[in-house]
Coordinates of C-alpha atoms in Angstrom, one line a residue:
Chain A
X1 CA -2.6 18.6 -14.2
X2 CA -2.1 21.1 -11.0
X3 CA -3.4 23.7 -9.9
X4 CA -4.6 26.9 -12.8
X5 CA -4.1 26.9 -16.2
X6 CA -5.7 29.0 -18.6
X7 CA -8.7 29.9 -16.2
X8 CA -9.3 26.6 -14.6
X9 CA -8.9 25.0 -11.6
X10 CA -7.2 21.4 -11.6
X11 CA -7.2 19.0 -8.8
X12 CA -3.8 17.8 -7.9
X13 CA -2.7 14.5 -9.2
X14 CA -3.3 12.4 -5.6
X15 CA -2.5 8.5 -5.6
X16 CA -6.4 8.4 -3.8
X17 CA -7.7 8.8 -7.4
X18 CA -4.8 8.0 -9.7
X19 CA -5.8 8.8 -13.8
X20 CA -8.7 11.3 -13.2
X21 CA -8.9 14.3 -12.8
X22 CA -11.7 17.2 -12.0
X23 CA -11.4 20.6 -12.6
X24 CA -13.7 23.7 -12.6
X25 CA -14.1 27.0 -14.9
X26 CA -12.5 29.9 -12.7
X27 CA -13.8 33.6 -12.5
X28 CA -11.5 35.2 -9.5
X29 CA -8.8 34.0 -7.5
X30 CA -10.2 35.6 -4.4
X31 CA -7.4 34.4 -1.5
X32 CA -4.1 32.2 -1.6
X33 CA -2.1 31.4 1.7
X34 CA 0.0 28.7 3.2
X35 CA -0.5 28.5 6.7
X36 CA 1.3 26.5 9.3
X37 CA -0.9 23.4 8.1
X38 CA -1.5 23.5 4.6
X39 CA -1.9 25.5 1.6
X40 CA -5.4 27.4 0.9
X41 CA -7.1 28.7 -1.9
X42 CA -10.2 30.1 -2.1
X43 CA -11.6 30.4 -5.7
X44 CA -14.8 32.5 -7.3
X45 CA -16.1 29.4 -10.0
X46 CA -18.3 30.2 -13.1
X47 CA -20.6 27.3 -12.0
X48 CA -19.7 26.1 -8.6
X49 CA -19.8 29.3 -6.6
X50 CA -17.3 29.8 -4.1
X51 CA -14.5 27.0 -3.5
X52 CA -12.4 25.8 -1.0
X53 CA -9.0 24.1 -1.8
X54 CA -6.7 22.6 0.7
X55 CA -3.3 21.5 -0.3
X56 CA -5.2 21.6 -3.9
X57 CA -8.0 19.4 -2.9
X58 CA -11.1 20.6 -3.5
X59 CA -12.8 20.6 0.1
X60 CA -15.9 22.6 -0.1
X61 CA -18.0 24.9 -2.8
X62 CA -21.2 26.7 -2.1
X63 CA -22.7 24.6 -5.4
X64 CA -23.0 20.9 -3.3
X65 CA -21.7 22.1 0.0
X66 CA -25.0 20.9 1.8
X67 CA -25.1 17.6 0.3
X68 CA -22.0 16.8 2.2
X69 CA -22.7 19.1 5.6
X70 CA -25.9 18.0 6.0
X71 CA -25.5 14.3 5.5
X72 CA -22.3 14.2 7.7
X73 CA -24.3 16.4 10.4
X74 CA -27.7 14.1 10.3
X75 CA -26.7 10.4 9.6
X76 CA -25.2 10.2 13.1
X77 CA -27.3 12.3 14.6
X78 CA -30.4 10.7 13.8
X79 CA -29.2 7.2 14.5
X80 CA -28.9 8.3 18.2
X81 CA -31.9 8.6 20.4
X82 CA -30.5 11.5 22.4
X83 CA -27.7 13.9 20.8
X84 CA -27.4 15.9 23.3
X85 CA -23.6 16.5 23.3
X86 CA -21.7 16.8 19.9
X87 CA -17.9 16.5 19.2
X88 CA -17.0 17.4 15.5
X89 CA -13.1 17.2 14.6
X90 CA -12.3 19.4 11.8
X91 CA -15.0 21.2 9.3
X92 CA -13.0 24.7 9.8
X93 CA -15.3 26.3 7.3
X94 CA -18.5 25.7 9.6
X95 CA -20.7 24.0 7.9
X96 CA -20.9 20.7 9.4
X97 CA -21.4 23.2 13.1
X98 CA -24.2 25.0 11.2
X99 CA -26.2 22.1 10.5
X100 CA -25.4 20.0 14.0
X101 CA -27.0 23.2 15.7
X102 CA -30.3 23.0 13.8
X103 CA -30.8 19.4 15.4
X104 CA -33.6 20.4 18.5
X105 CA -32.1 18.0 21.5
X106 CA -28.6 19.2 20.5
X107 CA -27.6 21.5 23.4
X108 CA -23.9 21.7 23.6
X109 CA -21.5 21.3 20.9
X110 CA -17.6 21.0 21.1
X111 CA -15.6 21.5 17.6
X112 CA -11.6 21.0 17.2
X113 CA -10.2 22.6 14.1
X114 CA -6.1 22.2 13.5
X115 CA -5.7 25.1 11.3
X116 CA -7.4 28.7 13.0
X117 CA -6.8 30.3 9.0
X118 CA -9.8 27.9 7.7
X119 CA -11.8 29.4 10.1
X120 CA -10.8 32.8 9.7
X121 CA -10.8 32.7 5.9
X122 CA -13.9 30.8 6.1
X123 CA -15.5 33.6 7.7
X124 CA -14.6 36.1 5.5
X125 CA -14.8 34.4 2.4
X126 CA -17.5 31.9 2.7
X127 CA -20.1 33.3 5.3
X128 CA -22.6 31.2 4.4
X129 CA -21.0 28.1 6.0
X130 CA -19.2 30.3 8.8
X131 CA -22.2 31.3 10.5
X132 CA -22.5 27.9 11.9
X133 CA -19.6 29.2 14.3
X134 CA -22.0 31.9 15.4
X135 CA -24.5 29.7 17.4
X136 CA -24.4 29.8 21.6
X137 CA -24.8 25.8 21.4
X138 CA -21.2 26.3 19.6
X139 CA -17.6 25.7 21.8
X140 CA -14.6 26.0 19.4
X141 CA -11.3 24.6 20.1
X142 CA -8.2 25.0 17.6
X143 CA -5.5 22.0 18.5
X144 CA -3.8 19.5 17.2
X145 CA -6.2 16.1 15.9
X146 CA -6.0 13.6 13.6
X147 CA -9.4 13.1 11.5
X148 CA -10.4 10.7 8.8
X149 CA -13.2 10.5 6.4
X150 CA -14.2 7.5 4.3
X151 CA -13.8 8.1 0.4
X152 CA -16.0 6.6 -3.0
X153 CA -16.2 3.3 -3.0
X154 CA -15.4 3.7 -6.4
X155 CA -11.2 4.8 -5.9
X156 CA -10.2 2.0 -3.1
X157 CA -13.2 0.4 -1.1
X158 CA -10.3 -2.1 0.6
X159 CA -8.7 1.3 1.9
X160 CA -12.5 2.0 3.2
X161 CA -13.0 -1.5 4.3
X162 CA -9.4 -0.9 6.4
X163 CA -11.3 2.6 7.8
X164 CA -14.1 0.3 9.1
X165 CA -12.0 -2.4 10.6
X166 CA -9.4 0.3 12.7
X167 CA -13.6 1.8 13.7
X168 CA -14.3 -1.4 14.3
X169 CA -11.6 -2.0 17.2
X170 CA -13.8 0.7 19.2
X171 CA -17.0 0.2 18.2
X172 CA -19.1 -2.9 18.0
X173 CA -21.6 -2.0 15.0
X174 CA -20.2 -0.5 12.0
X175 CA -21.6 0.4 8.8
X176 CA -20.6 2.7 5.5
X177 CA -22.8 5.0 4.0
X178 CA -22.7 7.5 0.8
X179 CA -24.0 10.9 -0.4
X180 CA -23.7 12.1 -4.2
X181 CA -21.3 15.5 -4.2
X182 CA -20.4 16.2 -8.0
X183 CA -17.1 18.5 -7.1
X184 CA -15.7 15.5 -4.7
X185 CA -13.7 12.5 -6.7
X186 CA -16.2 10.3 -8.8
X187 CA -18.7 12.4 -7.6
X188 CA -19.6 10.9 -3.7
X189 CA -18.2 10.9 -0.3
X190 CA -18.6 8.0 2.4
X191 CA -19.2 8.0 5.8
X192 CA -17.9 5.5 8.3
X193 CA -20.3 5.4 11.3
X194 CA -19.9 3.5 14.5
X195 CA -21.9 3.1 17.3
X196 CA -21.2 1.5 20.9
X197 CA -25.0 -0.7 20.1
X198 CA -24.5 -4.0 18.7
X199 CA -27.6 -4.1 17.9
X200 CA -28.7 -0.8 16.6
X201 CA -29.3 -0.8 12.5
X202 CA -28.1 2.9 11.2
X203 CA -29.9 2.1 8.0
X204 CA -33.3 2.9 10.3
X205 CA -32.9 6.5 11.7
X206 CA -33.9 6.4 15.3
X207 CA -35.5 10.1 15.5
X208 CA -38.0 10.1 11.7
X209 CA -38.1 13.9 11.0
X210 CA -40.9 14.7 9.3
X211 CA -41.2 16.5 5.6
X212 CA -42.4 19.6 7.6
X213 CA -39.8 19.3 10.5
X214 CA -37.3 18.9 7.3
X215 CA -38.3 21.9 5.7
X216 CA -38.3 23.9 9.4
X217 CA -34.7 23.3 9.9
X218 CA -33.9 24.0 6.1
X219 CA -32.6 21.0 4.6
X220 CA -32.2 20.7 1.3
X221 CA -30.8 17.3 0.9
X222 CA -31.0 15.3 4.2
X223 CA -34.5 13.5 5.1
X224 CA -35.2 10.0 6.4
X225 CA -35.8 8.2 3.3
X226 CA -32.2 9.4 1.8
X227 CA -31.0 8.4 5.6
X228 CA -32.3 4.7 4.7
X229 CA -31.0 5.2 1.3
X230 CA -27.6 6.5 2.1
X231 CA -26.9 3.2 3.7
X232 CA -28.1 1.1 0.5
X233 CA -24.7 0.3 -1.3
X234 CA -24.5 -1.7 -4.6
X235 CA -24.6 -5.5 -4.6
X236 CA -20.7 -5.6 -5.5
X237 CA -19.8 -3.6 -2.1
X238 CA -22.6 -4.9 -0.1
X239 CA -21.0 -8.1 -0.3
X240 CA -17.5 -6.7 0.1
X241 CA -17.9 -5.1 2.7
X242 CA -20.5 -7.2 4.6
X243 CA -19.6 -11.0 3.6
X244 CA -18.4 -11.9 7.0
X245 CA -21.1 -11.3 8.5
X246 CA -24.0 -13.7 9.5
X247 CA -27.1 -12.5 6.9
X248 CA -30.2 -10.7 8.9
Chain B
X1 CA -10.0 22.0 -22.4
X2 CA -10.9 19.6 -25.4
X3 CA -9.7 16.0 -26.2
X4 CA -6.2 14.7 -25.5
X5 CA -3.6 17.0 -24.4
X6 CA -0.2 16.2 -22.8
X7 CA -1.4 12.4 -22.4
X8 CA -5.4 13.5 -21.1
X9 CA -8.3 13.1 -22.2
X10 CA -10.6 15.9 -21.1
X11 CA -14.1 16.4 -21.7
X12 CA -15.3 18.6 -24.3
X13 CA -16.9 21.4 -22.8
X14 CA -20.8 21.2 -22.9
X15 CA -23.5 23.4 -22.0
X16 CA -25.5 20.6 -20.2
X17 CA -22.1 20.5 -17.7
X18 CA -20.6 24.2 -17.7
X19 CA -17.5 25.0 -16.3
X20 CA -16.8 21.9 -15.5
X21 CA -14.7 19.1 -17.0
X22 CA -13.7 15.4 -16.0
X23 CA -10.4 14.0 -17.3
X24 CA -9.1 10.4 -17.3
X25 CA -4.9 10.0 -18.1
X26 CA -4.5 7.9 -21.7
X27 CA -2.2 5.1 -21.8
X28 CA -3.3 4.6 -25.7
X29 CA -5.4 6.1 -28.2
X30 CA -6.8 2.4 -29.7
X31 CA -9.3 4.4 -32.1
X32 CA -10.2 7.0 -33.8
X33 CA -12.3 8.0 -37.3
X34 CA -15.7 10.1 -37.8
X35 CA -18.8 7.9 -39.0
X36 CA -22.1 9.0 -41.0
X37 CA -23.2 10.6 -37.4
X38 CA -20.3 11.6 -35.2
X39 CA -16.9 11.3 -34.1
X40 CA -15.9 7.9 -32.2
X41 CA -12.7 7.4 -30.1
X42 CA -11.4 4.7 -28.3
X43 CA -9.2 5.0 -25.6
X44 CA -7.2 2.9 -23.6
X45 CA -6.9 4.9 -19.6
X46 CA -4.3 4.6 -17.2
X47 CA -6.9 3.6 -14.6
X48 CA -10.6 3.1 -16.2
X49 CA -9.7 0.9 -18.8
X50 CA -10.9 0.6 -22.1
X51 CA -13.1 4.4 -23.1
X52 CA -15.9 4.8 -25.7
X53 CA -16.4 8.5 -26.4
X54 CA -18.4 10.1 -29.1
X55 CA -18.2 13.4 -30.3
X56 CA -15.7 14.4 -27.2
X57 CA -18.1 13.2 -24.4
X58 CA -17.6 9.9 -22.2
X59 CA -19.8 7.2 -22.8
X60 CA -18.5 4.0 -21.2
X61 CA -15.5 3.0 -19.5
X62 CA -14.9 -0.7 -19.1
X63 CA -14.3 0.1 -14.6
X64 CA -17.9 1.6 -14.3
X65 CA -20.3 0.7 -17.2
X66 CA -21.9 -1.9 -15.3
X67 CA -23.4 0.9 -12.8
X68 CA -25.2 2.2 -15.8
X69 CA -25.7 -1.2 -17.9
X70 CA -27.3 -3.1 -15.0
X71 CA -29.2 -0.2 -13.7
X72 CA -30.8 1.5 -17.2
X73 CA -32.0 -2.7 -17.8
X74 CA -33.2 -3.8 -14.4
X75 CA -35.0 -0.5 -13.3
X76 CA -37.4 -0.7 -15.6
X77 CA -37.6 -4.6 -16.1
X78 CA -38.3 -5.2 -12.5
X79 CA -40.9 -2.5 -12.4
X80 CA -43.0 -4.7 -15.0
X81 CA -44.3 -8.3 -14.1
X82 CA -43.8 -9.8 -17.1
X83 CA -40.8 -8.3 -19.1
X84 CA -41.5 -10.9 -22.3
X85 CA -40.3 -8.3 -25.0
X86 CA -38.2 -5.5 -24.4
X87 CA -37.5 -2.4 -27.2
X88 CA -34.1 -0.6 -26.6
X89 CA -33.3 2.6 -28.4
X90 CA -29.9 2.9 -28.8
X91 CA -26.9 1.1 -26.3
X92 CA -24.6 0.6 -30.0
X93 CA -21.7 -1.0 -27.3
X94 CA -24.1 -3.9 -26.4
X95 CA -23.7 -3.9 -22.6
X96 CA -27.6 -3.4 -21.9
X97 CA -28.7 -5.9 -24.2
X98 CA -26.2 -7.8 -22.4
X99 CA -28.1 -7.3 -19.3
X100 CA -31.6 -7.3 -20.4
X101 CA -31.2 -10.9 -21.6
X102 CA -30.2 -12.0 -18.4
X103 CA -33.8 -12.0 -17.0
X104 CA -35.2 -14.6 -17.3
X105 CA -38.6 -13.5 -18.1
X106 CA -37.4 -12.4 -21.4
X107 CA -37.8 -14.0 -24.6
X108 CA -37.0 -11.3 -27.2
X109 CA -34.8 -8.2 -27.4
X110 CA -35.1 -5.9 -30.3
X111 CA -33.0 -3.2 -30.9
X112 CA -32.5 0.0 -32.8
X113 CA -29.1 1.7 -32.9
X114 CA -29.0 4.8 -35.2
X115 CA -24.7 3.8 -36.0
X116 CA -23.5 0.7 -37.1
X117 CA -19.8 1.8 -36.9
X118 CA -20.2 2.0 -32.9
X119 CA -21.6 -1.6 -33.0
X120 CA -18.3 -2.5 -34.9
X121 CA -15.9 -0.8 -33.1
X122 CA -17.1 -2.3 -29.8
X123 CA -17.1 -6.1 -31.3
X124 CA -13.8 -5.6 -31.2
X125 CA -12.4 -2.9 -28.8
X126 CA -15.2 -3.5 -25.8
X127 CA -15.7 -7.2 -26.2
X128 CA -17.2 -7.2 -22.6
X129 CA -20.2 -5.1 -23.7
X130 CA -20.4 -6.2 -27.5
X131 CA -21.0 -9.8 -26.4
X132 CA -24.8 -8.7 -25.7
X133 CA -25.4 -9.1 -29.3
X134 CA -24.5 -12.3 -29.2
X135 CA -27.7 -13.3 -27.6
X136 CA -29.9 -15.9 -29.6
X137 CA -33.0 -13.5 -28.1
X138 CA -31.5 -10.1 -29.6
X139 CA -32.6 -8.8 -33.0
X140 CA -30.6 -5.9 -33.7
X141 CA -31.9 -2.9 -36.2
X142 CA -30.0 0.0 -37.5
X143 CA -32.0 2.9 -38.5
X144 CA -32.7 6.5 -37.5
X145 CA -34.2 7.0 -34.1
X146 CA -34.1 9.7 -31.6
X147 CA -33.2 8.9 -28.2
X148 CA -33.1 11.1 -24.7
X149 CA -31.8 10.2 -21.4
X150 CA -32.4 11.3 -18.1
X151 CA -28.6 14.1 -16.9
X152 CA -27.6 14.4 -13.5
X153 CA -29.7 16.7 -10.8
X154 CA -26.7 18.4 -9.6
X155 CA -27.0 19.8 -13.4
X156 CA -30.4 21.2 -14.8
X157 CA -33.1 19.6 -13.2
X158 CA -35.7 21.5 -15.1
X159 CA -34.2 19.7 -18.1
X160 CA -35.2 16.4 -16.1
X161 CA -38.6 18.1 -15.0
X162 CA -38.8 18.6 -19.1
X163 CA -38.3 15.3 -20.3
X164 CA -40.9 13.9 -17.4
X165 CA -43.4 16.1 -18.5
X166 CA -42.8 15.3 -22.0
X167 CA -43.0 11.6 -20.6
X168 CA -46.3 11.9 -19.1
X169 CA -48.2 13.0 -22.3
X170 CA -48.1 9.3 -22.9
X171 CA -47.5 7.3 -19.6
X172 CA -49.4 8.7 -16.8
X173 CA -47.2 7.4 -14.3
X174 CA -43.7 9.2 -14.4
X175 CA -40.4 8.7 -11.8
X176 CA -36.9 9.6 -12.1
X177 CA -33.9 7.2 -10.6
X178 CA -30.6 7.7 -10.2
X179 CA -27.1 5.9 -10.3
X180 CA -23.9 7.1 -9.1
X181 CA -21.1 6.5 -12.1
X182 CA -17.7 8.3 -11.8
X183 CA -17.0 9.0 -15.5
X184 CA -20.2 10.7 -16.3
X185 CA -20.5 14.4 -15.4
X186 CA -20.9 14.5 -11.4
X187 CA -20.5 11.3 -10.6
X188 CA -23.9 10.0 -11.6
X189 CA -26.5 9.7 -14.3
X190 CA -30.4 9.3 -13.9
X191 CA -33.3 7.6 -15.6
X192 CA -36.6 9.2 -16.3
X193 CA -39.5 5.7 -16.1
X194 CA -42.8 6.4 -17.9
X195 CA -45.9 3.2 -17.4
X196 CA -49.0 2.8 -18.1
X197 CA -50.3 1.8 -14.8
X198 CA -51.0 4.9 -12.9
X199 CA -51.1 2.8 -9.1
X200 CA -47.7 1.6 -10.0
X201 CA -45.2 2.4 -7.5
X202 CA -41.6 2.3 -9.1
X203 CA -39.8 2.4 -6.0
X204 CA -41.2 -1.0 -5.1
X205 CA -40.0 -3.7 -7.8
X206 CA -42.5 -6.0 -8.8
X207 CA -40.2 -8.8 -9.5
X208 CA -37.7 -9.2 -6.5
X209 CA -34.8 -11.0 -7.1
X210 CA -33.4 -12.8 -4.2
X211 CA -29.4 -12.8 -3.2
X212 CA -28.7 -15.9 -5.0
X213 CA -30.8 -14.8 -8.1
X214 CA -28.8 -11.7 -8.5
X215 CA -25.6 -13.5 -7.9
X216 CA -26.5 -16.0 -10.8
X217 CA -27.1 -13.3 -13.3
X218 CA -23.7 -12.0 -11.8
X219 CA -25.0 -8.2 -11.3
X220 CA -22.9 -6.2 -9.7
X221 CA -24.5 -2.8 -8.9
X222 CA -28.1 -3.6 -9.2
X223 CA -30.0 -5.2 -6.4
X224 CA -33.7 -5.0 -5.0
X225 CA -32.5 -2.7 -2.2
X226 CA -30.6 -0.4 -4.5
X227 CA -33.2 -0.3 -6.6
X228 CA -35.8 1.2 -3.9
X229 CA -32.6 3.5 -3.2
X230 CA -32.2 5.0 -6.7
X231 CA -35.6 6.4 -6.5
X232 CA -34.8 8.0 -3.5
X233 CA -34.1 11.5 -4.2
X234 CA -32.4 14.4 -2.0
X235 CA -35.1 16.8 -0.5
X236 CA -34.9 19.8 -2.2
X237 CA -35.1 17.4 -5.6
X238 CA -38.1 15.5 -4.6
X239 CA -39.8 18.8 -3.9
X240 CA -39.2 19.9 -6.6
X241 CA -40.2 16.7 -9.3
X242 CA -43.3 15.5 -6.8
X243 CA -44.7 19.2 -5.8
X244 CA -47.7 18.9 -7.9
X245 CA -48.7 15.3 -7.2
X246 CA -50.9 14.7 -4.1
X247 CA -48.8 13.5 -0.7
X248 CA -49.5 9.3 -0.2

């Protein structure tokens, strides 16, 4: 189970998700480097459009990219009153840029990518996400960062549970939310969110979009409903995650 | 790609899922033999534990069933005030009878599963899920019965937008849910809801169970939050199952 055998794609075996394994139906290998970072592949799918694999993870395909970009982009930025300034560490292919941009009292935004072949390969290969790298609100930086992400709380919700106790350390108010993204292990990503309010309650964006306002910024997946919902985790991880503290 | 191969399992390829394919590693292949209706296999997985899978797709694994058990039962139970008898088509394993007898509103079960070789094979592979028929409220039935179930968005949602119209010839209230399970195909598996009651509003259980409540019926997924939640579709879903109906 690696990499392409007989037309199809195969994630790597990965000790995050030990005994599964996803793997997509390939048309064209269209690009295969290693760059001073990391191996990249980007792949033509039968189903999935165009994919992006990093050290042969699946990162990114044109199928479900906007279920991840545009949750990542709007969680946060809806649960601040103000976003006027935005710092986003990695997302080389642009995506995540492209979407922060669309937010109205976003006016400057800083982004810090490690590897500058993402972002070149992005914008050859994957323009759709790329253009987000076109907009004036947009400063790019390539340097050296660490980044995290949370996973599924499916694999290993004490390694999430570990992600929100190290944000914890910096941030007063914590909280762990989910969006469904079928090409990502088990199908969902996490998001680990903290905020300098004690007091503020994620679950209840602080700028409510409306449908039309939704539609005007062209988002397919994000609104404030799924923002409320995003937060809602089942009862086994709800209690996991939240047993220690006091009940609202 | 097609059953076991180098010690994994892989998905039969379907044309509800195409050119994609999920694949747990095997420690043991417990079962095997072709009944009156299809193939059944038992597996024992390296990290999802005991497998049920008929005719090459994935139907339970002992590490997520609960997500769909607990969810298919109390969705619709909740939704009605006064669950006293309950009909379920199919479920051979026994895990949602398991559930639905666990409210306490309900006084009998009957159900009607098409293979009686599935109910044996689970009495004694999935003892976990078979000990639903157990129940001194369950009446079990096998006969011939067609059954349909609500796929995944990220698939064919004019499939779904099929099976709700077909619904609504005979419940004029129609929703669709949604529950996020790793070993079906992307990550999750929805529910199409048909009632009587046209006012009815899904999203809002009728019958709230409190912390303690869902604790004592030890549910693990479901709760009343997450049920609000798994109504709760993306954007560019809702628009397109909700279009026609007038905006509340």
């Amino acid at each position: 189970m690696d990499a392409i055998h007989s037309g199809w794609f195969s994630e790597i075996q990965n000790d995050l998700w030990p005994g599964q394994s996803f793997s997509l139906k390939v048309k064209k290998i269209l690009h295969e480097e290693r760059s001073k970072f990391q191996k990249i592949k980007i792949l033509d799918t039968e189903t999935y459009g165009r994919c992006l694999i990093l050290d042969g993870i699946i990162q990114r395909t044109t199928k479900d990219e906007f279920a991840y970009q545009e949750m990542i982009a709007f969680l946060p930025l809806c649960c601040h009153p103000n976003p006027k300034k935005v710092l986003i560490v990695g997302g080389g292919d642009g995506g995540v840029s492209r979407e922060v941009v669309k937010h109205p009292l976003v006016e400057e935004v800083y982004q810090v990518e490690i590897d500058d072949r993402v972002v070149e390969l992005s914008k050859k290969y994957l323009p759709t996400m790329a253009c987000g790298f076109n907009d004036k609100k947009l400063n790019l930086v390539v340097g050296s960062i660490v980044c995290s992400q949370g996973g599924s709380f499916w694999l290993d919700y004490n390694y999430i549970k570990k992600q929100m106790l190290n944000c914890s350390i910096h941030f007063p108010r914590v909280a762990y939310a989910v969006t469904s993204v079928p090409s990502y292990p088990c199908g969902q990503i996490g998001f680990v969110i903290g905020g300098l309010d004690k007091s503020s309650d994620f679950k209840d964006p602080v700028i409510k979009f409306s449908s039309s306002e939704i539609d005007a910024m062209n988002l397919k997946y994000y609104s404030s409903k799924i923002h409320s919902s995003a937060f809602t985790l089942p009862r086994w991880i709800e209690k996991n995650f939240y047993e220690n503290e006091k009940p609202k």
